[in-house]
Amino acid sequence: MAYQIAVMAGDGIGTEVIAEAIKVLRKAADRFGLQVELREGLVGGVAYERRGHPLPPETLKLARESQAILFGAVGGGQWDHLPLHLRPEAAILGLRKELGLFANLRPCTTHPSLLGRSPLRSEVIGSGIDLIVVRELTGGLYFGQPKGAQVYDGADRVVDTLAYTDEEITRILRLAFDLALTRKGRLCSVDKANVLATGRRWRELATAIGSHEYPSVDLSHLYVDNCAMQLVINPAQFDVVVTENTFGDILSDISAVLPGSIGLLPSASVGAEGVALYEPVHGSAPDIAGQNKANPLATILCVAMMLQHSFGHQEAAHAVEAAVARVLDAGYRTGDLHQPGCELVGTDRMGDLVANAI
Ligand code: IPM
Ligand code: MG
């Protein structure tokens, strides 16, 4: 039976990086005898233009019928004036919520030949980092009710609500503990327990689950402001980091630049079962869209994550990762990572190189 994959390229550089990822996916599928069936869905600004909504019903239906979604990027200045529910970003938020994708996994690893490209000094980045941010994705400020304009005490105001049920907190914590067991066994739970009620509860539950269910995991806690600082002064201390939605949004962007470019980082959004969504951490980058300049490696590494997590094909996943490593070791770079002595290549050439290296 063929694996059903929905392809949602979206806006900006989304179409360019997705095209390269598909090249690599097809090559890996050929090489390892996997059957894949790709079906395209409209999302984001382009979906708004053609269908009047950033997440049209037929796209949501396609998502529900698929085992995995390969997602590019959404957004662009021309849609900034739209109300929140029609902005391109509503597409990704809608998919997360509708599909129950409550956990966002953002691995952040340095590649040896790119250590010099890290914004951190060499003595700080050391021999490299290998951490993963586990971000709660369907709760907190993003979705809490009430949301929007209201009148309070006679004054007009706007409100976002930070709310979490125990169930929402415990399921993401358990997922992070489980992940820590497959890695170095260290979990850092990040909250704002010194100020926020949700943070206090988060810490209580993390402590209880840790001691009762995962005594072998080395659990620590950090306040989110301190964690942001630690990520840039001593990132090597981290293995798995787990946190709520908004904190995870911010911390995962900080961690994403440490390896040298946000153009390298893939992510997976997963739920209790069923479909998972894979998207590069970078956005739609309208400033370089359509110029064959974007780095497709983040999206190509999404293919590796998909092969591993959705289809359980470790070997194929490793082959994609190894191909990326080989191309970087050989000195090929897109503009975001270019340095003297390396060969500057465009988006499509980078995709070809990786596909050929499989
Ligand atoms: C991300 C993005 C999204 C978010 C935007 C595009 C809605 O920043 O995936 O991190 O805030 O979650
Ligand atoms: Mg973000």
Short mmCIF file of C-alpha atoms and ligand atoms in Angstrom, two decimals, residues 106 135 249 253, ligand 2:
data_model
loop_
_atom_site.label_atom_id
_atom_site.label_comp_id
_atom_site.label_asym_id
_atom_site.label_seq_id
_atom_site.Cartn_x
_atom_site.Cartn_y
_atom_site.Cartn_z
CA ARG A 106 11.98 20.95 16.68
CA ARG A 135 6.52 22.70 22.04
CA ASP A 249 7.44 29.52 19.59
CA ASP A 253 13.42 30.36 16.95
MG MG B 2 7.43 30.65 15.27
#
